[in-house]
PDB file of C-alpha atoms in Angstrom:
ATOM      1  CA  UNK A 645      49.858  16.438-190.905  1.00  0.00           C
ATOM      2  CA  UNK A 646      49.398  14.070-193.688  1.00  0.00           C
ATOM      3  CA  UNK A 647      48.932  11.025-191.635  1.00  0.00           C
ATOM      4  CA  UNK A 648      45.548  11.221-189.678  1.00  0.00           C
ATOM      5  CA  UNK A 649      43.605  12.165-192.981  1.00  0.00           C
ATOM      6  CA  UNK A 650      43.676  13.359-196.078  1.00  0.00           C
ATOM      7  CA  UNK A 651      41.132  16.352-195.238  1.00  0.00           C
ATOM      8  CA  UNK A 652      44.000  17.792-192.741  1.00  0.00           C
ATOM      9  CA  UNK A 653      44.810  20.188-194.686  1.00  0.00           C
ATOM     10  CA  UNK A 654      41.848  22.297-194.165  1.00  0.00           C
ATOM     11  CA  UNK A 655      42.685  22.330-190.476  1.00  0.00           C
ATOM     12  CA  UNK A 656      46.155  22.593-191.010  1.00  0.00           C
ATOM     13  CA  UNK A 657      45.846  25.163-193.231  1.00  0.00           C
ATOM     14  CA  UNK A 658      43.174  27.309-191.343  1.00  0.00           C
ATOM     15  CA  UNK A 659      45.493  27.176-187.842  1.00  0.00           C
ATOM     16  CA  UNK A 660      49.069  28.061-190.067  1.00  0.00           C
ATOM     17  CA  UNK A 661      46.711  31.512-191.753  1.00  0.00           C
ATOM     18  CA  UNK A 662      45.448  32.439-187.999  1.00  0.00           C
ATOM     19  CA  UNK A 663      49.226  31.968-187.113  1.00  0.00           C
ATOM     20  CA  UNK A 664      50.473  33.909-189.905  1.00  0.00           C
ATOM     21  CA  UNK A 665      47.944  37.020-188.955  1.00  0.00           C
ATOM     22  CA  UNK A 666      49.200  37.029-185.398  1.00  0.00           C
ATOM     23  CA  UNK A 667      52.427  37.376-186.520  1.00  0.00           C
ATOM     24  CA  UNK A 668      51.576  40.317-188.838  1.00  0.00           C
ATOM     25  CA  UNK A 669      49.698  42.154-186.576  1.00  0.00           C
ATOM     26  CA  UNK A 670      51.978  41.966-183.696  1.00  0.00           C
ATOM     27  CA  UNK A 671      54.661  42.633-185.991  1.00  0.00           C
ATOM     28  CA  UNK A 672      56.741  39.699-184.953  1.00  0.00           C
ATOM     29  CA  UNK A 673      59.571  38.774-187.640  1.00  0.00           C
ATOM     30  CA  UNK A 674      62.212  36.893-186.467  1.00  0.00           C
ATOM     31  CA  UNK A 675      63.692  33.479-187.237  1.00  0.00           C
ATOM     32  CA  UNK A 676      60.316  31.824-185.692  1.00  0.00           C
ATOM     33  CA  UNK A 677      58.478  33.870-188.400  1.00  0.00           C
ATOM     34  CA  UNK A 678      61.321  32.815-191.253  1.00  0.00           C
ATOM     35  CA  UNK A 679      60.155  29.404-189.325  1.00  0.00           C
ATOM     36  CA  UNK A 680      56.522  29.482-189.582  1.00  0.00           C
ATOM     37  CA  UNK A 681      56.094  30.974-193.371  1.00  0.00           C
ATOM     38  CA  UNK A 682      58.396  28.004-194.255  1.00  0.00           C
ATOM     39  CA  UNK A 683      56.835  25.165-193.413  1.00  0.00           C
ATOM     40  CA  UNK A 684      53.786  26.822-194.116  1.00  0.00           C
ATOM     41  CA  UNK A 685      54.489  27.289-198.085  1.00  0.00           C
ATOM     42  CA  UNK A 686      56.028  23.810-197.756  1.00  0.00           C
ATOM     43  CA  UNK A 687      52.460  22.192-197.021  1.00  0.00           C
ATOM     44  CA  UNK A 688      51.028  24.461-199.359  1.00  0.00           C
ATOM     45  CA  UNK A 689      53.282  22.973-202.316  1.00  0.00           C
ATOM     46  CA  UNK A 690      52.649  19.870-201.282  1.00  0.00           C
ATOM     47  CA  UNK A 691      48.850  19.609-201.545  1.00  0.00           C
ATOM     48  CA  UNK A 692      49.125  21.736-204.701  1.00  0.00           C
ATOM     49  CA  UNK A 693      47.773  24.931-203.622  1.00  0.00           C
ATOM     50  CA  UNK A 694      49.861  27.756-205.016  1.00  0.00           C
ATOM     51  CA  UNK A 695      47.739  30.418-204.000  1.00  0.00           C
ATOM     52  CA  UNK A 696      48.742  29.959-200.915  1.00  0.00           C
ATOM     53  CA  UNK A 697      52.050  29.293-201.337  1.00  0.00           C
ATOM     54  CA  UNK A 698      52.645  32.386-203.026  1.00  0.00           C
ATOM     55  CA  UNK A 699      51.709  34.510-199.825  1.00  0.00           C
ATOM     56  CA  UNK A 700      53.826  32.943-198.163  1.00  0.00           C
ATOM     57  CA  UNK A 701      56.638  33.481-200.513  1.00  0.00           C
ATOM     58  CA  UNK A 702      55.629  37.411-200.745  1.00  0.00           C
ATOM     59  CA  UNK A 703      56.295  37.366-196.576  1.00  0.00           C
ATOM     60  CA  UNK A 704      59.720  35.153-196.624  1.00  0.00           C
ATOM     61  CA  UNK A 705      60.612  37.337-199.696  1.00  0.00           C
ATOM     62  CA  UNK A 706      60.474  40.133-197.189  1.00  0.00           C
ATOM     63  CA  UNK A 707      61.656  38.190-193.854  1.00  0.00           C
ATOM     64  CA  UNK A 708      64.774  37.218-195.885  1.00  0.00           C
ATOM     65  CA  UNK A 709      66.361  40.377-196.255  1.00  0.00           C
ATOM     66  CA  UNK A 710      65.542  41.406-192.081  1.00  0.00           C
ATOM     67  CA  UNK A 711      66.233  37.940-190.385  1.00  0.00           C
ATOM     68  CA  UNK A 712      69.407  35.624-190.717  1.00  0.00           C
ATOM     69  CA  UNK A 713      68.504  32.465-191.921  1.00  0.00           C
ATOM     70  CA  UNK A 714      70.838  29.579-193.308  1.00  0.00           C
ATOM     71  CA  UNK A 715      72.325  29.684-196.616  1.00  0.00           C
ATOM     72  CA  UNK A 716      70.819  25.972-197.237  1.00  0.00           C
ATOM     73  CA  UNK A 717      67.020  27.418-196.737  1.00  0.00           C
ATOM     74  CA  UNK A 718      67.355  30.508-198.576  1.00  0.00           C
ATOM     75  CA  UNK A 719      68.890  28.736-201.910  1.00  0.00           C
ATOM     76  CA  UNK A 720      65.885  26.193-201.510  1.00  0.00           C
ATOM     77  CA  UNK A 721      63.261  28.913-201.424  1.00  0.00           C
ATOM     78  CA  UNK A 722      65.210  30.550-203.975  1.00  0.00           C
ATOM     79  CA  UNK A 723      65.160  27.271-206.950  1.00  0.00           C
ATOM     80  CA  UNK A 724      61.226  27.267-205.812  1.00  0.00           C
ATOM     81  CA  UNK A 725      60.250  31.741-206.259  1.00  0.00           C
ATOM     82  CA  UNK A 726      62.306  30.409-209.776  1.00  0.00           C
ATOM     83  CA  UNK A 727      60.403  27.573-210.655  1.00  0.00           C
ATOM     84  CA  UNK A 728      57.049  29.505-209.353  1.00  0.00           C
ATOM     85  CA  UNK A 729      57.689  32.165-211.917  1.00  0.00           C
ATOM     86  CA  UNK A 730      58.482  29.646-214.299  1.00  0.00           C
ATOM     87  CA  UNK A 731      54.921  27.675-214.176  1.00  0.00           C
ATOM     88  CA  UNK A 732      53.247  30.617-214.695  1.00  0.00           C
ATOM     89  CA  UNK A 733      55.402  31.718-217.453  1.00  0.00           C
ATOM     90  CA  UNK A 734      56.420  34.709-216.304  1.00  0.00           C
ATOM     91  CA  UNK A 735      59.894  34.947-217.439  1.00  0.00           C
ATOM     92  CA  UNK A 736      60.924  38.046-217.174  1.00  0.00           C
ATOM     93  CA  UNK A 737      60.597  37.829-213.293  1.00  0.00           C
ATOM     94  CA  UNK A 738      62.483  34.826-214.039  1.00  0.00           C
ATOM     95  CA  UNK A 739      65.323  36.947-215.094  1.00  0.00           C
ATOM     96  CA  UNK A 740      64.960  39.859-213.332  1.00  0.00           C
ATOM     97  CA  UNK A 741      65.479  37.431-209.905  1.00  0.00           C
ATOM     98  CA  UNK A 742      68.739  35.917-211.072  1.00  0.00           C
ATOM     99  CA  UNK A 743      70.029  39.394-211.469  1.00  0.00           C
ATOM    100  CA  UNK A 744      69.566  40.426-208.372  1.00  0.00           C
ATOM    101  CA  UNK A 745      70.790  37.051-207.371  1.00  0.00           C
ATOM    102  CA  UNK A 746      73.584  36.756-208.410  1.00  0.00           C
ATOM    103  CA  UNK A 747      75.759  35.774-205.464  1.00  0.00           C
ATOM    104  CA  UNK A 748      73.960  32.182-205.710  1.00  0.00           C
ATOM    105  CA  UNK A 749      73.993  31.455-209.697  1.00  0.00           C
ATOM    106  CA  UNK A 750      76.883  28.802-208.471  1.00  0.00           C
ATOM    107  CA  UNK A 751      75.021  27.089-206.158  1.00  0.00           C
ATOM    108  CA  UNK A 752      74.141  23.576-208.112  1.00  0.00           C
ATOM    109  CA  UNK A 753      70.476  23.604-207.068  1.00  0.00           C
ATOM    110  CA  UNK A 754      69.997  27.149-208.772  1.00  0.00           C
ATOM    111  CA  UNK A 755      71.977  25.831-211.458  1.00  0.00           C
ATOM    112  CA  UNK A 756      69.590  23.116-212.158  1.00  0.00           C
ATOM    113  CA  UNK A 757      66.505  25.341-211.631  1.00  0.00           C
ATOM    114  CA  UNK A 758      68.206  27.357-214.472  1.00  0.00           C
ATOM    115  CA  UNK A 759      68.825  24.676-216.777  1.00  0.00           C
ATOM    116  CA  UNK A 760      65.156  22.852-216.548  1.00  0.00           C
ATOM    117  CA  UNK A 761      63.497  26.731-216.962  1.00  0.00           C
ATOM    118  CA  UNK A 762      65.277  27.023-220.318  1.00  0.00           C
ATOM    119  CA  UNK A 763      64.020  23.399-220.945  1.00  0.00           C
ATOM    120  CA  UNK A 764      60.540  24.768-220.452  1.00  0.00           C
ATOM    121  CA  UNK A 765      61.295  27.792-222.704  1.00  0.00           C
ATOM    122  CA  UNK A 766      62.214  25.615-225.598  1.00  0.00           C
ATOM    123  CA  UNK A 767      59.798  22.552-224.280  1.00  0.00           C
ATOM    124  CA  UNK A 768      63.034  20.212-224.642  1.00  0.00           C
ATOM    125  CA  UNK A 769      61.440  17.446-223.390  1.00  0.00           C
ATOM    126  CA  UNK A 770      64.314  15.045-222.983  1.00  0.00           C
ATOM    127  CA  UNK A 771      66.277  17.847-220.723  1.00  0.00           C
ATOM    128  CA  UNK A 772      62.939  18.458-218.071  1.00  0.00           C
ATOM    129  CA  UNK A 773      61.971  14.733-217.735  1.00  0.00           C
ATOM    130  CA  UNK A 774      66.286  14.707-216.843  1.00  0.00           C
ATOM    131  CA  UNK A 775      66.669  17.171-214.294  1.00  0.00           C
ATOM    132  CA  UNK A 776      62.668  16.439-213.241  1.00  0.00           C
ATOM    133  CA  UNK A 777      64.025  13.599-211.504  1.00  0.00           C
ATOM    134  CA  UNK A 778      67.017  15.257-209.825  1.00  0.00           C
ATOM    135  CA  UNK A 779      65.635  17.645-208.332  1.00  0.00           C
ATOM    136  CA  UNK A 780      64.244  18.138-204.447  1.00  0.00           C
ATOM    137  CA  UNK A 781      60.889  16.992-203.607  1.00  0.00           C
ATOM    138  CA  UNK A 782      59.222  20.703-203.459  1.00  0.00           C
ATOM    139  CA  UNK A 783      60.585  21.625-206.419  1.00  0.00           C
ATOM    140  CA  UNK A 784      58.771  18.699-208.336  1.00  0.00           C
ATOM    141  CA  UNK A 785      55.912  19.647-206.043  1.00  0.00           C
ATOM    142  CA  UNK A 786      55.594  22.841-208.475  1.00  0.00           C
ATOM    143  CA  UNK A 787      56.494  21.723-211.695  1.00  0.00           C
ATOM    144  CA  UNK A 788      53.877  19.327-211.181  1.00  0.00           C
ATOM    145  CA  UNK A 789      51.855  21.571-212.302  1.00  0.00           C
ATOM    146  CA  UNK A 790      52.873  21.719-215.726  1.00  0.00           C
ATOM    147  CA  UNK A 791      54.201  18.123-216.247  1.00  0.00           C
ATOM    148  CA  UNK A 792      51.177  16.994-218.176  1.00  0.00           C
ATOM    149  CA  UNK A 793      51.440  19.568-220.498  1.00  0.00           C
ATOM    150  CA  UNK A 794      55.204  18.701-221.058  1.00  0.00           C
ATOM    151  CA  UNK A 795      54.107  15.480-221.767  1.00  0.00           C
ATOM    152  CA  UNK A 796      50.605  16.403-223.978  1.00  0.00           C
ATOM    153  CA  UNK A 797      54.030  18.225-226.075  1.00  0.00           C
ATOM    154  CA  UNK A 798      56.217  15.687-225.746  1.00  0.00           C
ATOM    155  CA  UNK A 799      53.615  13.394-227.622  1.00  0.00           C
ATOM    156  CA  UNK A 800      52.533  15.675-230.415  1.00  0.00           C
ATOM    157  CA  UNK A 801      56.329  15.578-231.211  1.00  0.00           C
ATOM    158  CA  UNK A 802      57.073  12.452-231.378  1.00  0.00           C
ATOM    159  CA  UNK A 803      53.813  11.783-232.970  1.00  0.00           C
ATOM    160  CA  UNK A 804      55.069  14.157-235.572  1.00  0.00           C
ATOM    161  CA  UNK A 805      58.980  13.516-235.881  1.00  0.00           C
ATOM    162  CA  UNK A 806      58.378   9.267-235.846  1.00  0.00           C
ATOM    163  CA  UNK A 807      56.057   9.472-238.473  1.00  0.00           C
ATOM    164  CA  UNK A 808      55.197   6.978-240.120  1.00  0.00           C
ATOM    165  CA  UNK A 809      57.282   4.970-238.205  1.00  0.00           C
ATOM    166  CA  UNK A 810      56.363   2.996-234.772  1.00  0.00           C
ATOM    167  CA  UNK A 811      57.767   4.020-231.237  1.00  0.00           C
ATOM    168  CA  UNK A 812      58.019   1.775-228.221  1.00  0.00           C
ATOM    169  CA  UNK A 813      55.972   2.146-225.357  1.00  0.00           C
ATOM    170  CA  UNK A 814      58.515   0.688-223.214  1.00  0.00           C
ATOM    171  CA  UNK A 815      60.772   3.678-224.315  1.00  0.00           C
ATOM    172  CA  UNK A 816      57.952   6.246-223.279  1.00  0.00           C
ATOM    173  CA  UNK A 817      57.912   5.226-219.920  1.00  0.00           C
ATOM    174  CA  UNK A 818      61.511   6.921-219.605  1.00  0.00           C
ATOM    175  CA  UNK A 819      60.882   9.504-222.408  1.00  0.00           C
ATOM    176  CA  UNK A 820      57.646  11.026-220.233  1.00  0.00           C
ATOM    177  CA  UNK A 821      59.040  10.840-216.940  1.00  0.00           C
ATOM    178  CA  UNK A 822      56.988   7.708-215.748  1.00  0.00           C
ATOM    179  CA  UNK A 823      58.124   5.532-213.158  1.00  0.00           C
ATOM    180  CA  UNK A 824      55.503   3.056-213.642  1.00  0.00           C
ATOM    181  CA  UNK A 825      54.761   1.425-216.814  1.00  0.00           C
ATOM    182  CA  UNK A 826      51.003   0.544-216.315  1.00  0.00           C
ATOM    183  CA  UNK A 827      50.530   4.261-215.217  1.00  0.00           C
ATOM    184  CA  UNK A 828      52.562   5.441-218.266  1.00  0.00           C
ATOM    185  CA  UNK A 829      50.360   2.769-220.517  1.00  0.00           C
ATOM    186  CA  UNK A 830      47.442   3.963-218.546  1.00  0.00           C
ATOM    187  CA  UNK A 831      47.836   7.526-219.608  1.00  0.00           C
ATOM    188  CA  UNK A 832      48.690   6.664-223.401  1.00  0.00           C
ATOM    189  CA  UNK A 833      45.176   5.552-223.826  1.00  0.00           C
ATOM    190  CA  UNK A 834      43.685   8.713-222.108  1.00  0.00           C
ATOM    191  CA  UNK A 835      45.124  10.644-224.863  1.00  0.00           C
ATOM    192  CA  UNK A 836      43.370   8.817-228.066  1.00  0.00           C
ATOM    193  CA  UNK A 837      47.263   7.371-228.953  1.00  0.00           C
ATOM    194  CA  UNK A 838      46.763   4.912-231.241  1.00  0.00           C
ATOM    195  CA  UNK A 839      48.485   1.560-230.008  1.00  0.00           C
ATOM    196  CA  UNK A 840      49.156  -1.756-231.548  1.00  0.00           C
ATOM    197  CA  UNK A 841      51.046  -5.132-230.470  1.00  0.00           C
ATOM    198  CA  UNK A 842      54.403  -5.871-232.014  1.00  0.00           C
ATOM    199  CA  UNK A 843      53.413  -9.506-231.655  1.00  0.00           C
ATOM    200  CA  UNK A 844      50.014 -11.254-232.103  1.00  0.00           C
ATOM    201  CA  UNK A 845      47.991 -12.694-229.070  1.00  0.00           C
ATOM    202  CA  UNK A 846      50.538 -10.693-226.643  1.00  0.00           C
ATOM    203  CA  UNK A 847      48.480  -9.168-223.305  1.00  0.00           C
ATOM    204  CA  UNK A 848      46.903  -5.700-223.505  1.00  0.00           C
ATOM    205  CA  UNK A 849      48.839  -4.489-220.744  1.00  0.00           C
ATOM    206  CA  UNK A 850      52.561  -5.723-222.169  1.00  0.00           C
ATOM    207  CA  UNK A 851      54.008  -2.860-222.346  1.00  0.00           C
ATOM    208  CA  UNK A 852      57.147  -4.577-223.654  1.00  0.00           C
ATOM    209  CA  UNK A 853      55.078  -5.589-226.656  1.00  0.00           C
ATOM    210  CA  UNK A 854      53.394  -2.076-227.564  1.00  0.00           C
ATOM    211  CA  UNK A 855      54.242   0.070-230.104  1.00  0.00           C
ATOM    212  CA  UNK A 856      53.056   3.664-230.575  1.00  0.00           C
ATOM    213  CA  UNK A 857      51.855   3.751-234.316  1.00  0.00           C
ATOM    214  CA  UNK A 858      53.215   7.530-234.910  1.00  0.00           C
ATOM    215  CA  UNK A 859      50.857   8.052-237.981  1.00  0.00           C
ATOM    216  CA  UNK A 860      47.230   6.729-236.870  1.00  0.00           C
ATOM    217  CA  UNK A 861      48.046   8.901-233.421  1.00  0.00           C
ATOM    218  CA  UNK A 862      49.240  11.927-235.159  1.00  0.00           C
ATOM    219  CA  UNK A 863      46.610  14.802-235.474  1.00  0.00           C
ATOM    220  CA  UNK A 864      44.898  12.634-232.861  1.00  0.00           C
ATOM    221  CA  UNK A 865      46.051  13.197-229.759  1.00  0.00           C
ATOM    222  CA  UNK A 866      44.342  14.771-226.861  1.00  0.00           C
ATOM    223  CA  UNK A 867      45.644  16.735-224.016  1.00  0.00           C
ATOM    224  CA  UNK A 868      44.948  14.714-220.491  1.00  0.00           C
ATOM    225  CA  UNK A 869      45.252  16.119-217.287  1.00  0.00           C
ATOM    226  CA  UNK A 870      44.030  13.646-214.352  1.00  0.00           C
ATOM    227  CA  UNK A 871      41.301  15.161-211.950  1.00  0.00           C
ATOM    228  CA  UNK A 872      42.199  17.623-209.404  1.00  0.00           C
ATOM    229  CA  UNK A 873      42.244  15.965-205.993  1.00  0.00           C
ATOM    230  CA  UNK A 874      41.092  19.751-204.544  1.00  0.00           C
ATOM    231  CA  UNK A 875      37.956  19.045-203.220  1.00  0.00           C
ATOM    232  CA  UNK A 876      39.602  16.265-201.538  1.00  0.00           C
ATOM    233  CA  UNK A 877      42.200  17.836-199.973  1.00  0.00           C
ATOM    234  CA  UNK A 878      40.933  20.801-198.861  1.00  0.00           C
ATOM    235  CA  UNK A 879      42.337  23.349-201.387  1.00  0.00           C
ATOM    236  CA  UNK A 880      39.605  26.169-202.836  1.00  0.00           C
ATOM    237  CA  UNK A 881      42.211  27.994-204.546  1.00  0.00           C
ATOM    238  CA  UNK A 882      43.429  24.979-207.290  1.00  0.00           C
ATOM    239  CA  UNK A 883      46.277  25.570-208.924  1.00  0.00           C
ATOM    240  CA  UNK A 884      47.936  27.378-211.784  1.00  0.00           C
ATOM    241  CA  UNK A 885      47.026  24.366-214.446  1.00  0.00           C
ATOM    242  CA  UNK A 886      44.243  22.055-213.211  1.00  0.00           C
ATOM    243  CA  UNK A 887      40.557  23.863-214.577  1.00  0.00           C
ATOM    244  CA  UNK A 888      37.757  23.569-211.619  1.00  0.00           C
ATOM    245  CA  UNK A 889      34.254  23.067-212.535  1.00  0.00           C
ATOM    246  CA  UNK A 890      32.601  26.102-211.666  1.00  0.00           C
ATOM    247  CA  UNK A 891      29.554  24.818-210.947  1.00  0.00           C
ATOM    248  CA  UNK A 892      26.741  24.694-208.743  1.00  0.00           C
ATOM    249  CA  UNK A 893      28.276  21.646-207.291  1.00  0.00           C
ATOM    250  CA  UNK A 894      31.781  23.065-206.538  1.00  0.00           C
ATOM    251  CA  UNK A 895      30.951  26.498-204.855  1.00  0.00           C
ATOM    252  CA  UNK A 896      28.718  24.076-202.206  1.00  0.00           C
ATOM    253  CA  UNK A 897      31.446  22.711-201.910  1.00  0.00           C
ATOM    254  CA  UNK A 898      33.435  25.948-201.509  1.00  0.00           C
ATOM    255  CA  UNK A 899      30.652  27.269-199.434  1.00  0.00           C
ATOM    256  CA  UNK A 900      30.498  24.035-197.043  1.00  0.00           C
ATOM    257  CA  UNK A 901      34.420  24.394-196.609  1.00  0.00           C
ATOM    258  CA  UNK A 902      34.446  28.000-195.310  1.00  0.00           C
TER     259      UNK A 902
END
């Protein structure tokens, strides 16, 4: 779906909710259902739009316990209802779900999930940017949604903790879960983080040669999120972190999409 446009997912989206009424109202549920809601909520993460996504987790919460389904899918869907709950801080669901799941607490994908939740819970930084980056695809797909607060934290900390000391750029890269370093640089400067060059006359954009001056930054530094790509994609729910505009503007937009 993702290679003809960008704008696909309205369609795609539009023919998977006339799918997933027909399959309500003819009460079909069976492992073509367990099929459809999948793939569906899949999509959905992808493109950000947890709205979405969550009604088609309430359904395969449901389809789960009447059709067989492989162990492999279930434990996926699982580490994602976890991470879900997570985003939106609602821990005690959080809790309540591993309790009544606790035939899969050994499974090393739930075990993960668990261990970069508690991260969250105590916003160790070092521990979420670590098990960000082993976990599946979908799963990042959700804690997406949070990252840029992780790292808004992760800044104010060091900001605070280094001080009055200088910290490397080229170790933030790795500290906020970067894999570029102009992107990591880029964002740096979005937050009001006051930089300075290690060496005279070295390039703007030497990462190498940037240091993070932890007392001129500290008290500073803004929270940056980058801009919502929802209008652009199709999604008129958003998501659990990004703030839409509600203006005049966006609910044409809404209005135009419907």
């Amino acid at each position: 779906w993702k290679t003809k446009s960008k704008k696909d997912y309205l369609y795609v989206g539009g023919q998977f909710k006339s799918l997933r009424q027909d399959l309500r109202v003819q009460h079909i549920r069976t492992p073509f259902s367990v099929k459809v809601y999948e793939e569906n909520a899949r999509i959905c993460l992808e493109v950000g739009d947890l709205s979405e996504y969550n009604q088609c987790q309430g359904q395969l919460k449901e389809l789960y316990k009447e059709v067989e389904t492989t162990s492999d899918t279930y434990v996926d869907f699982l580490c994602y209802r976890l991470l879900y709950e997570a985003v939106t801080k609602n821990f005690h669901g959080v809790q309540t779900m591993i309790k009544l799941e606790k035939q899969h607490r050994h499974e090393r994908l739930i075990q993960d999930t668990l261990k970069i939740i508690h991260a969250i819970q105590r916003t160790d930084y070092h521990s979420f940017f670590a098990l960000y980056n082993i976990l599946p695809y979908h799963a990042k797909c959700i804690l997406d949604q949070i990252v840029y607060k992780i790292r808004y934290q992760t800044l104010c900390r060091i900001s605070i903790a280094y001080c009055p000391s200088l910290y490397p750029v080229a170790k933030m890269v790795h500290t906020l879960g970067f894999d570029d370093a102009k992107e990591c640089l880029e964002y740096l400067r979005h937050t009001g983080c006051v930089l300075q060059k290690k060496k005279t006359g070295a390039r703007n954009d030497d990462v190498d040669n940037l240091m993070l001056n932890c007392k001129a930054s500290r008290g500073k530094i803004k929270e940056f999120v980058p801009k919502a790509k929802d209008d652009e994609l199709g999604v008129t729910h958003g998501s659990v972190y990004h703030a839409k505009n509600h203006d005049e503007s966006s609910i044409a937009n809404f209005l135009r999409k419907t």
